[in-house]
Coordinates of C-alpha atoms in Angstrom, one line a residue:
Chain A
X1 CA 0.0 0.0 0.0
X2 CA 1.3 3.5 -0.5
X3 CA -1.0 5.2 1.7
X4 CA -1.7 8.8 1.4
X5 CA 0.0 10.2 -1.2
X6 CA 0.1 13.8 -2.1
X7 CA 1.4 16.0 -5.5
X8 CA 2.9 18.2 -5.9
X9 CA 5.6 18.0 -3.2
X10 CA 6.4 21.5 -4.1
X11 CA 4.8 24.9 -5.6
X12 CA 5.2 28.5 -6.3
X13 CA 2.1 30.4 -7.4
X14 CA 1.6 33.7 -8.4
X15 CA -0.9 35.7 -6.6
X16 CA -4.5 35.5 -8.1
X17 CA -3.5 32.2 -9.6
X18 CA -5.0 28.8 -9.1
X19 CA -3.9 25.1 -8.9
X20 CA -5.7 22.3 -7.7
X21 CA -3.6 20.0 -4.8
X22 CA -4.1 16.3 -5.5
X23 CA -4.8 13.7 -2.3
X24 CA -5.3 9.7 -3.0
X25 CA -5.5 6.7 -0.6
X26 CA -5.4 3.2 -1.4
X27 CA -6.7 2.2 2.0
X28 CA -10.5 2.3 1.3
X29 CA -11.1 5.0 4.0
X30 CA -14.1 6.6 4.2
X31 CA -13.0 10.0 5.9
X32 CA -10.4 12.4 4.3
X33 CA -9.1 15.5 5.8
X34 CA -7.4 18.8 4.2
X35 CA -5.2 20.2 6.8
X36 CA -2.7 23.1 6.3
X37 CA 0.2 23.8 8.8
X38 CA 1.8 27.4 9.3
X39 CA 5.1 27.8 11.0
X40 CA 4.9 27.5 14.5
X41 CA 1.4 26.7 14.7
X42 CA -1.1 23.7 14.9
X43 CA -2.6 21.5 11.6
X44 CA -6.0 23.7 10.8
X45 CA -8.7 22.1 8.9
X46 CA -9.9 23.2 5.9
X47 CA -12.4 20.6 4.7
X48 CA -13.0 17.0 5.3
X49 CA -15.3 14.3 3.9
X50 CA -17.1 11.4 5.1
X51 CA -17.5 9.6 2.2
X52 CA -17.7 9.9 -2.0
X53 CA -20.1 13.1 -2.7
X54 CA -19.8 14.5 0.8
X55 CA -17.9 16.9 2.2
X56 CA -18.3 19.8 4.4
X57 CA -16.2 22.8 6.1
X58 CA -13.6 22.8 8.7
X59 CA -11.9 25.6 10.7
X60 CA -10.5 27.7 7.7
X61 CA -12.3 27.1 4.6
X62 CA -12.0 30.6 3.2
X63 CA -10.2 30.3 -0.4
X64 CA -10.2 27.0 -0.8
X65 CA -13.1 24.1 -2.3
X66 CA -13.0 20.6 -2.8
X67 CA -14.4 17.3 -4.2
X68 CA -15.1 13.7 -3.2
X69 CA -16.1 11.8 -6.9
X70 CA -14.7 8.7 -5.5
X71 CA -13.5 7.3 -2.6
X72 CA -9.9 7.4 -3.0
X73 CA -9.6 10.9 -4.4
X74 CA -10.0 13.6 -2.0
X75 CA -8.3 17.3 -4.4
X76 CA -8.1 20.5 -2.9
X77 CA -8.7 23.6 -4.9
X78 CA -6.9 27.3 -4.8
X79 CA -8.7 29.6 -6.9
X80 CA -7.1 32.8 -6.4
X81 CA -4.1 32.4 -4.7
X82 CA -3.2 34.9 -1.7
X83 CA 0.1 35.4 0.3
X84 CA -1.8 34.3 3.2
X85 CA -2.4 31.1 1.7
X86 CA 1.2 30.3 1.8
X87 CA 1.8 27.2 4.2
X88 CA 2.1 23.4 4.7
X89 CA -0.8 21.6 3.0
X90 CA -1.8 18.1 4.1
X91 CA -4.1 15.3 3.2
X92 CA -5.4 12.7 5.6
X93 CA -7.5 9.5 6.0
X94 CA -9.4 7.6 8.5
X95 CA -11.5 5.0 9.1
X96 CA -14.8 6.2 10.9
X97 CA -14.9 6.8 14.4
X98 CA -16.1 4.2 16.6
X99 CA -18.7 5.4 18.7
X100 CA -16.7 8.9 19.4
X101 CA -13.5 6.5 20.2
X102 CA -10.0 7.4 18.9
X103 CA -9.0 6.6 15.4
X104 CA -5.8 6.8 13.9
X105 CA -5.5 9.8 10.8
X106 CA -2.6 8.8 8.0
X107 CA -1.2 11.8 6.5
X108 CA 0.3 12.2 3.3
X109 CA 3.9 13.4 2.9
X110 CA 2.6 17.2 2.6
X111 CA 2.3 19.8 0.2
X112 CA 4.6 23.0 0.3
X113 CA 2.9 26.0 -0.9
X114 CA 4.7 29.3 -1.7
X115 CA 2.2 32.4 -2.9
X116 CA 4.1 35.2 -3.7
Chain B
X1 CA -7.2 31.1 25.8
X2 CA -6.0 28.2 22.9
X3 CA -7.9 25.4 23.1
X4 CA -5.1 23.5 23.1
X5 CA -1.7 24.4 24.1
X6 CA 1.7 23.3 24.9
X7 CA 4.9 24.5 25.8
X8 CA 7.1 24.8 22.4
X9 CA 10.2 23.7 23.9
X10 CA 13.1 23.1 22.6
X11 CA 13.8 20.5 25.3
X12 CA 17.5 19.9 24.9
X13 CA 17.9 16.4 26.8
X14 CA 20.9 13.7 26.5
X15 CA 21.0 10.4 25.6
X16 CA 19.3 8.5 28.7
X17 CA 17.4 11.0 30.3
X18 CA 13.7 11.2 30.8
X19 CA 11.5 13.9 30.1
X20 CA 7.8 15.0 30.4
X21 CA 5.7 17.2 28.3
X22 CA 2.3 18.3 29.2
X23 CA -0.4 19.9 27.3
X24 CA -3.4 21.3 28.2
X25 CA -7.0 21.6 26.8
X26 CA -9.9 24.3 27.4
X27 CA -12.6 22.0 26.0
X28 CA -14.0 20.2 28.7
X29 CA -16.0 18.1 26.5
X30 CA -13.3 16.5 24.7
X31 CA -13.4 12.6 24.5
X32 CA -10.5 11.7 22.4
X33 CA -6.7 12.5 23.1
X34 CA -3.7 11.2 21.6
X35 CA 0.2 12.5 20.9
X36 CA 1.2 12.4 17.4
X37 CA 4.8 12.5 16.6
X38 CA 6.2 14.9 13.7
X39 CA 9.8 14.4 12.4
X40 CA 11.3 17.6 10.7
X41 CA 9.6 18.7 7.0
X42 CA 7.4 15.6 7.5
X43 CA 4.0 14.6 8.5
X44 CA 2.7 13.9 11.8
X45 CA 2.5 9.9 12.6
X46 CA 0.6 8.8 15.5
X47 CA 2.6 7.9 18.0
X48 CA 0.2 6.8 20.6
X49 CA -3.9 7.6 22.0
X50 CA -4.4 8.9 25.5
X51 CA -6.8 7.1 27.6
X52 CA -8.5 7.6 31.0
X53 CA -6.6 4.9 32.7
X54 CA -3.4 6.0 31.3
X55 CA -1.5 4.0 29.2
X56 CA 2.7 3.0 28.1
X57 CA 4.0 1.8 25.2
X58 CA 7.4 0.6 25.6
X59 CA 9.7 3.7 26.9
X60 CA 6.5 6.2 26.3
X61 CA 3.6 6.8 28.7
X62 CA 0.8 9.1 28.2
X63 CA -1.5 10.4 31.5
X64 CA -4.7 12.0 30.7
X65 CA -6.2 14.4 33.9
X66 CA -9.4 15.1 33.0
X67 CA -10.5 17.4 36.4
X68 CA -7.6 19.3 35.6
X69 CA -7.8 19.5 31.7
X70 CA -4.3 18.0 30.8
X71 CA -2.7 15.3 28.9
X72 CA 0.9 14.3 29.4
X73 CA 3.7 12.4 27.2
X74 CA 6.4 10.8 29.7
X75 CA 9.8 9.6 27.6
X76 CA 11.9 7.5 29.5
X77 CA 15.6 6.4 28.2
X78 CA 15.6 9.5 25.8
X79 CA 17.6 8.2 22.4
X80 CA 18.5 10.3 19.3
X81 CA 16.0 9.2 17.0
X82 CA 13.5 10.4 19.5
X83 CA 14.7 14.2 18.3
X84 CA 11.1 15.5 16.5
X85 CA 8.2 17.7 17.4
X86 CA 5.3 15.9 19.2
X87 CA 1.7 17.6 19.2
X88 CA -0.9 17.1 21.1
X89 CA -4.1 16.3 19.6
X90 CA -7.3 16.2 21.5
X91 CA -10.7 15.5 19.4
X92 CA -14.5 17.0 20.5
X93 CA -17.4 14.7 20.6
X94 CA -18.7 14.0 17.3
X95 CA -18.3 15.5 14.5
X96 CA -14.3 16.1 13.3
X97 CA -13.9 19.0 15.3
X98 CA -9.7 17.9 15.9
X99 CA -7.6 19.9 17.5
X100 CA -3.5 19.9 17.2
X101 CA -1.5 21.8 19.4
X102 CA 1.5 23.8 17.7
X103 CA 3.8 20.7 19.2
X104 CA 6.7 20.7 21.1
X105 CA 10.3 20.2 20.2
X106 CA 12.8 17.7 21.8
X107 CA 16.2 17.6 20.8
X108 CA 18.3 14.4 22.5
X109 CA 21.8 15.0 21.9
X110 CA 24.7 11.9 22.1

C-alpha cells in the first residue's frame, strides 16, 4: 500500500493564480481531511469528507473548495491564490470513528505552498 | 485562551534522560486525546492515544487528567531518534472538530 499520497511536493504560485492540490488513498477510508500547517502553529482544517459526494467545512475554509467523486480521491482547490495562503498543505484518511472512540488519521507526505 | 496548548520547547535532553511534556485543553468536553509524533519537514504519525486509565508503550507513557484539563507524554531512556516535534491532539465529541497543538520540540543530543 502507498498510503496517502500527495502531489505536488512542491509549488510557487503567483498571486491571483490557481492550482488544484491532488490527495489519494489506497486504503479504502471513508473520511479524508485537508489540513494546512503554518510555521509555528497547529494543523487547521480546511475541509474534510465522510465519504464519495460529501464533504463539508472545517476551521479555515476561506479560499479553498473541494471534491469527493470517489473514494480514494480527495483534491483540494486554490482559486485565487493569496500570500496568506502560503503554508504546509496536508491530506489525511481515516476509518470512521467508533462510537466517538480514537481513530488513527494517515497523513500524506505534505504539500509546500509558496504564494508570492 | 488556545484550546489547546503546549509549551514549544526546545527541550534539549541527552542520551538516557527522561523527560515530560504536558499539554493542556480548554474544551472540557473533549473525548479523544492522543500524541502524534512529527519528524522535521514531514508529517505527523501517530505515535500513541491517551486514555483515562493512562496507558505506556514501551519507553512512552501518556496520563490524561481530566478534572484538571491535561494530557501528558512521559519519555523515559531519551535516544537520538527520539529528536522530533510531538503535538498534542485532542478531538471533540462527534463531528471532526480535531484539534492539534502547535507541538513541542525535543532535541536528545549523544
Amino acid at each position: 500500500n502507498a498510503g496517502v499520497t500527495q502531489t505536488p511536493k512542491f509549488r510557487i504560485l503567483k498571486i491571483g493564480q490557481s492550482m488544484t492540490l491532488q490527495c489519494a488513498q489506497d486504503m479504502n477510508h471513508n473520511y479524508m481531511y485537508w489540513y494546512r500547517q503554518d510555521p509555528g502553529m497547529g494543523l487547521k482544517l480546511i475541509y474534510y469528507s465522510v465519504g464519495a459526494g460529501i464533504t463539508d467545512k472545517g476551521e479555515v475554509p476561506n479560499g479553498y473548495n473541494v471534491s469527493r467523486s470517489t473514494t480514494e480521491d480527495f483534491p483540494l482547490r486554490l482559486e485565487l491564490a493569496a500570500p496568506s495562503q502560503t503554508s504546509v498543505y496536508f491530506c489525511a484518511s481515516s476509518t470512521p470513528p467508533a462510537g466517538g472512540s480514537s481513530h488513527e488519521q494517515y497523513f500524506g507526505p505534505g504539500t509546500r505552498l509558496t504564494v508570492t | 485562551r488556545k484550546e489547546v496548548e503546549q509549551d514549544p520547547g526546545p527541550f534539549n535532553v541527552p542520551e538516557g534522560a527522561t523527560v515530560a511534556f504536558n499539554c493542556t485543553y480548554s474544551n472540557s468536553a473533549s473525548q479523544s486525546f492522543f500524541w502524534y509524533r512529527q519528524d522535521c519537514r514531514k508529517e505527523p504519525k501517530l505515535l500513541m492515544s491517551v486514555y483515562s486509565s493512562g496507558n505506556e508503550d514501551g519507553r512512552f507513557t501518556a496520563q490524561l487528567n481530566r478534572a484538571s484539563q491535561y494530557i501528558s507524554l512521559l519519555i523515559r531512556d531519551s535516544k537520538l531518534s527520539d529528536s522530533a516535534t510531538y503535538l498534542c491532539v485532542v478531538k471533540g465529541t462527534g463531528g471532526f472538530k480535531t484539534i492539534f497543538g502547535a507541538g513541542t520540540r525535543l532535541f536528545v543530543k549523544a
